[in-house]
XYZ file of C-alpha atoms in Angstrom:
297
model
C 77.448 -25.434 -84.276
C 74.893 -24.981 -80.863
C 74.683 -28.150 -79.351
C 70.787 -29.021 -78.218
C 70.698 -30.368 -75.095
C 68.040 -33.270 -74.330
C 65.239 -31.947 -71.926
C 65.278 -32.227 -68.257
C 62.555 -34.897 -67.532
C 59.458 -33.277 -65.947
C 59.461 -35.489 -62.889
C 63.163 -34.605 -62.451
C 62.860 -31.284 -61.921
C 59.567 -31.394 -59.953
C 61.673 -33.846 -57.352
C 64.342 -31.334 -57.111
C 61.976 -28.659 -56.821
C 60.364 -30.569 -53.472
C 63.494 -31.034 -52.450
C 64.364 -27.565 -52.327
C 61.188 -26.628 -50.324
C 61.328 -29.697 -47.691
C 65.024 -28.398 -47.295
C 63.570 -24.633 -46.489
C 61.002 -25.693 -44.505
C 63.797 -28.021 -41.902
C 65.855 -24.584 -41.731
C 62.807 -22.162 -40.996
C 61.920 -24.667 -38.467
C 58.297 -25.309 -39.982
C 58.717 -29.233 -40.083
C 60.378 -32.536 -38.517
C 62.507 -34.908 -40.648
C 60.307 -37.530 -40.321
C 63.122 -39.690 -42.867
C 66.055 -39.488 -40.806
C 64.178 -40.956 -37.710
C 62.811 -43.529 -39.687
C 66.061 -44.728 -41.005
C 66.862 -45.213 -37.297
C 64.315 -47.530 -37.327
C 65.470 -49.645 -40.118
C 68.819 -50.250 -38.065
C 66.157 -52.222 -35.769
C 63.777 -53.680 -38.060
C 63.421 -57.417 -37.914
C 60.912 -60.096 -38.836
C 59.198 -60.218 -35.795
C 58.123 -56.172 -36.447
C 57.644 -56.917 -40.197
C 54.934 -59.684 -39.236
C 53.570 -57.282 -36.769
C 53.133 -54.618 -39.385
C 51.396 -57.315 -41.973
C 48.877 -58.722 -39.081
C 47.724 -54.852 -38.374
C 47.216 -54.267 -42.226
C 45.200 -57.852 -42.211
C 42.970 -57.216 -38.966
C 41.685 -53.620 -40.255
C 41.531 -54.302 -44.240
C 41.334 -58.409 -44.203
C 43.406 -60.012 -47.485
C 44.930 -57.828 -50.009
C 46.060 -59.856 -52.248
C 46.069 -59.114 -55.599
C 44.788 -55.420 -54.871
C 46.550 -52.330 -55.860
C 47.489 -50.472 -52.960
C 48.729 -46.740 -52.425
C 50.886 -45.866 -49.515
C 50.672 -42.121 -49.089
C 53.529 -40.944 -47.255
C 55.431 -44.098 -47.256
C 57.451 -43.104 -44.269
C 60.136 -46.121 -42.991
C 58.105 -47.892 -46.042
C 57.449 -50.817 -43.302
C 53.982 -50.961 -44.443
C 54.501 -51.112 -47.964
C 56.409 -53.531 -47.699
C 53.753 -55.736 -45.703
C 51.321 -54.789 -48.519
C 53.275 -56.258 -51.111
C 54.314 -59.191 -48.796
C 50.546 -60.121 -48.379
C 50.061 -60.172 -52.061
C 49.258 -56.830 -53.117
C 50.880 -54.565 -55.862
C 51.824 -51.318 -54.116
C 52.897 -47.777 -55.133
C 54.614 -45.887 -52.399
C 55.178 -42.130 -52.576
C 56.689 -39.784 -49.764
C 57.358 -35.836 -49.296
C 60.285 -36.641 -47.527
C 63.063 -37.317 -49.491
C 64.799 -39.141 -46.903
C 61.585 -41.177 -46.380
C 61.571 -42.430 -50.157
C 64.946 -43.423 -49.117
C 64.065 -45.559 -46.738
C 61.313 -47.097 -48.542
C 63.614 -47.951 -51.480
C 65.884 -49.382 -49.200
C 63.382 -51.766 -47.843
C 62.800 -53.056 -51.532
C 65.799 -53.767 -52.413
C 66.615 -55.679 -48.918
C 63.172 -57.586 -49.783
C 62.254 -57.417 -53.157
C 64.580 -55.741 -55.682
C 63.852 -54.884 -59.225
C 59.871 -56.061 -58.398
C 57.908 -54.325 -60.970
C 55.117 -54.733 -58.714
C 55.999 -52.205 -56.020
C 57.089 -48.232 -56.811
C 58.508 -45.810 -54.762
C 58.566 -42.469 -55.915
C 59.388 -38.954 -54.571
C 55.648 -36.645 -54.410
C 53.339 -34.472 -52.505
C 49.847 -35.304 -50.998
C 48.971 -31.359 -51.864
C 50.137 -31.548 -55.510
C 47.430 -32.173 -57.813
C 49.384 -32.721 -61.179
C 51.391 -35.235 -59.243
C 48.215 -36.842 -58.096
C 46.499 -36.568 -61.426
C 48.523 -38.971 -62.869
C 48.434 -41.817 -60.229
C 44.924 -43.248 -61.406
C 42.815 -45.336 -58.978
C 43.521 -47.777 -56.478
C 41.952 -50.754 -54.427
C 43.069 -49.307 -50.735
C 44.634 -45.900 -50.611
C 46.445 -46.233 -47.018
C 47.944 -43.105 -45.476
C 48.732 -43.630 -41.514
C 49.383 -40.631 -39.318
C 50.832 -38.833 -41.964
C 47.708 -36.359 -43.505
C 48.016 -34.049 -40.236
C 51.468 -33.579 -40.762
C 51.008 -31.537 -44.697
C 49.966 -28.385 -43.015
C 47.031 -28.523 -44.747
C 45.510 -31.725 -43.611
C 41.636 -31.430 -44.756
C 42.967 -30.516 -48.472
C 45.023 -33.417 -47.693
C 42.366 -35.644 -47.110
C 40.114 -34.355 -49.742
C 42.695 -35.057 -52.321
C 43.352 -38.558 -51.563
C 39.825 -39.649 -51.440
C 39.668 -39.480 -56.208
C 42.814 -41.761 -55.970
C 40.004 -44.395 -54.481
C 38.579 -46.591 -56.701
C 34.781 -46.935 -56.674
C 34.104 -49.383 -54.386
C 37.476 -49.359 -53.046
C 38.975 -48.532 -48.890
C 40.686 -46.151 -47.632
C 42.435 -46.637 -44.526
C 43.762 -43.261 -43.058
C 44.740 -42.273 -39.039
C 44.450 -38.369 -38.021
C 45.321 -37.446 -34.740
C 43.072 -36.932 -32.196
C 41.623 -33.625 -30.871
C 42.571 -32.912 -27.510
C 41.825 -29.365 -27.059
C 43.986 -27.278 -25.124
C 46.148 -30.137 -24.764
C 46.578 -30.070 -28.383
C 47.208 -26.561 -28.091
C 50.126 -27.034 -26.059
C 51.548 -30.054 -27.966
C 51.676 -27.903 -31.177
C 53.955 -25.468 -29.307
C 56.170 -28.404 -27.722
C 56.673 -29.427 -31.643
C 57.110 -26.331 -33.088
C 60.321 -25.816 -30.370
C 61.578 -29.264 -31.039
C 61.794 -28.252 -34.784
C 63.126 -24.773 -33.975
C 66.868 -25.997 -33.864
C 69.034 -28.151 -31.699
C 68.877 -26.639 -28.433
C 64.858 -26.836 -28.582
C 65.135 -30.850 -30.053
C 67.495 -31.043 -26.615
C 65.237 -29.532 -24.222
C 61.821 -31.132 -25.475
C 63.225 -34.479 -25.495
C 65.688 -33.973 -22.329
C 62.172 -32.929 -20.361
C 59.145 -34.864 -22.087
C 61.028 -38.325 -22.408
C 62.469 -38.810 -18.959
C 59.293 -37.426 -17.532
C 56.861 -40.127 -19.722
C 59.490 -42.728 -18.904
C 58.976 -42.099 -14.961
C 55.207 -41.659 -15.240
C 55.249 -45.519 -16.695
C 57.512 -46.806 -13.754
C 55.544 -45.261 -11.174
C 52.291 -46.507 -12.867
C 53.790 -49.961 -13.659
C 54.993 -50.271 -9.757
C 51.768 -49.108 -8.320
C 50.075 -51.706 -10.925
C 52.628 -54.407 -9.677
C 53.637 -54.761 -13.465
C 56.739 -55.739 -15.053
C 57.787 -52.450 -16.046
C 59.894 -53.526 -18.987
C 57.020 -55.039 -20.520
C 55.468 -52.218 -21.989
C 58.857 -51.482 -23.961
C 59.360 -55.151 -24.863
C 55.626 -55.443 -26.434
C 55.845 -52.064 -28.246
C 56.523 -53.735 -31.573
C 53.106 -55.415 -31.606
C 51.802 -51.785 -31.875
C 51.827 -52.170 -35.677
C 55.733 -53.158 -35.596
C 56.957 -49.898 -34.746
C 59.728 -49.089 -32.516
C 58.804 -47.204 -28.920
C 62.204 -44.259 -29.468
C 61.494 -43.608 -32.869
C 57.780 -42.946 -32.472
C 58.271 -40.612 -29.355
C 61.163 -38.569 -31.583
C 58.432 -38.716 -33.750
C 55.474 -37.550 -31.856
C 57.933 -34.563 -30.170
C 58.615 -33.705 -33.477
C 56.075 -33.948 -35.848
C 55.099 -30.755 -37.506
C 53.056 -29.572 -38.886
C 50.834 -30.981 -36.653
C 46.868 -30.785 -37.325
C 44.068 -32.780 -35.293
C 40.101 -33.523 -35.501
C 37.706 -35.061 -33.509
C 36.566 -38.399 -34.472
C 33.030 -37.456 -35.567
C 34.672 -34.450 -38.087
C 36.389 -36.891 -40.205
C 33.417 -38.862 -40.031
C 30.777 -36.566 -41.288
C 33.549 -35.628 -43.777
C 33.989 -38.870 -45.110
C 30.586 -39.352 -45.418
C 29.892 -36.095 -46.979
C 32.063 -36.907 -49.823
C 30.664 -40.258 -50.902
C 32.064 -42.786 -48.549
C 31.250 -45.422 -45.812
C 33.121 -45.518 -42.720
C 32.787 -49.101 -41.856
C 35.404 -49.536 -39.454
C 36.502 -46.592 -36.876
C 38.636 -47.123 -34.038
C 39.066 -44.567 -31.956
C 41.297 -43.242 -28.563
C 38.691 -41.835 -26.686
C 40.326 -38.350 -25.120
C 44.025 -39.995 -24.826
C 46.948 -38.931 -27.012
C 47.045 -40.633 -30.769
C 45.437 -41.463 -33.734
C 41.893 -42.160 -34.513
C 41.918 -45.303 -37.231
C 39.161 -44.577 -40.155
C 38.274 -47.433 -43.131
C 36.235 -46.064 -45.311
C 34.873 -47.463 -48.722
C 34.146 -45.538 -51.775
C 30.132 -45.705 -52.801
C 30.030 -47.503 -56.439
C 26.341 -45.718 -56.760
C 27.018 -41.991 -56.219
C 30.172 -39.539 -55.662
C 28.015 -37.826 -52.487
C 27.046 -40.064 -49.077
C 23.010 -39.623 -48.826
């Protein structure tokens, strides 16, 4: 007698399948494991970061609560979980398997089996996955669209999972021309292997920590300060995001205005845009979705 087996769920084998490719794309060197740095971070998460991460959420998108709320590319899963502390009922998905990890880990430390916050295992560039999300009151997705390798696709297909009248909060890095040039090459030989991870971090690290003393001294600051405050940046930790910035790749950037006009173009109003002039970082966009018409007049 031939035994049927039951059927592989569909979302089974599509996670394994990502899985497979995020794993081929660490060994050819083409992208940073954004998941193991961030479960660094959870080793030094506390409540002091956690309420830094919820006041950052509040001052750009005011309350939440009660609104459904889509972290895309969930990352440590820090701000998911200030979401769903401030109220809201949040859905959490990551590329990076280890960063679903991390996000899982965080609800169950903080809010185990809550039917009110899911983390699942997907890709911002696949369309069946997306398909099947629906709509949501604030699609949030922080410095993480430049890092698909195909960031404007990126963006484009985030902007159906907004409901009319909805936000969406994003944060693309900014375009510093030939500087960002030269930063793309510094990550691609961080992700090329460790001897490259050694060198970029053995030369860029101590040279931005010295920079800061000499500043701080000619300043007369307290140079310890600067390390100290970090977590009021959003909560985050100061290591982890410069492992993070040396690493991240793929690594795409625009100028302010671009994602703008592209906003815009595709039926939305940016109403809040914060911006870092020509420095290093990201460029802050909330945008809301136009109840009236899918195009921006």
């Amino acid at each position: 007698m031939r035994m049927t087996l039951p059927a592989v769920p569909t979302d089974v084998v599509a996670n394994a399948t990502l899985r497979r490719t995020h794993h081929a794309e660490i060994e050819r060197g083409q992208r940073f494991e954004f998941g193991k740095n961030w479960a660094r971070f959870l080793e030094v998460l506390t409540e002091e970061r956690i309420t830094e991460a919820e006041r950052s959420l509040t001052q750009m998108l005011g309350d939440v609560r009660g609104m459904r709320v889509l972290d895309v590319g969930s990352g440590s899963g820090l701000f998911s979980l200030a979401a769903r502390r401030l109220g809201a009922t949040v859905r959490s998905f990551d590329y990076d398997p280890s960063s679903v990890g991390c996000t899982q880990e965080l609800r169950r430390r903080y809010f185990p089996e809550d039917s009110d916050w899911r983390v699942e295992h997907g890709s911002v560039l696949d369309p069946t996955y997306l398909a099947g999300l629906g709509t949501f009151d604030v699609v949030y997705s922080w410095g993480v669209l430049h890092h698909t390798g195909a960031m404007w696709q990126a963006v484009e297909n985030v902007l159906p999972l907004v409901a009319r009248g909805g936000r969406l909060f994003i944060a693309i890095y900014n375009d510093q021309g030939v500087w960002s040039r030269r930063w793309t090459a510094i990550k691609r030989t961080y992700c090329s292997g460790t001897p490259g991870r050694w060198l970029v971090s053995g030369t860029v690290i101590p040279y931005w920590i010295t920079r800061n003393l000499a500043a701080d001294l000619v300043w007369r600051r307290n140079p310890l300060a600067r390390y100290t405050e970090y977590k009021r940046r959003r909560g985050m930790s100061v290591v982890r995001d410069w492992h993070d910035w040396l690493g991240g790749f793929p690594f795409e950037v625009a100028k302010p205005e671009e994602v703008f006009y592209f906003l815009r173009e595709h039926g939305f109003d940016v109403e809040r845009m914060t911006t870092v002039g020509g420095r290093m970082g990201c460029n802050e966009f909330v945008a809301r979705r136009l109840r009236s018409a899918d195009r921006a007049g």
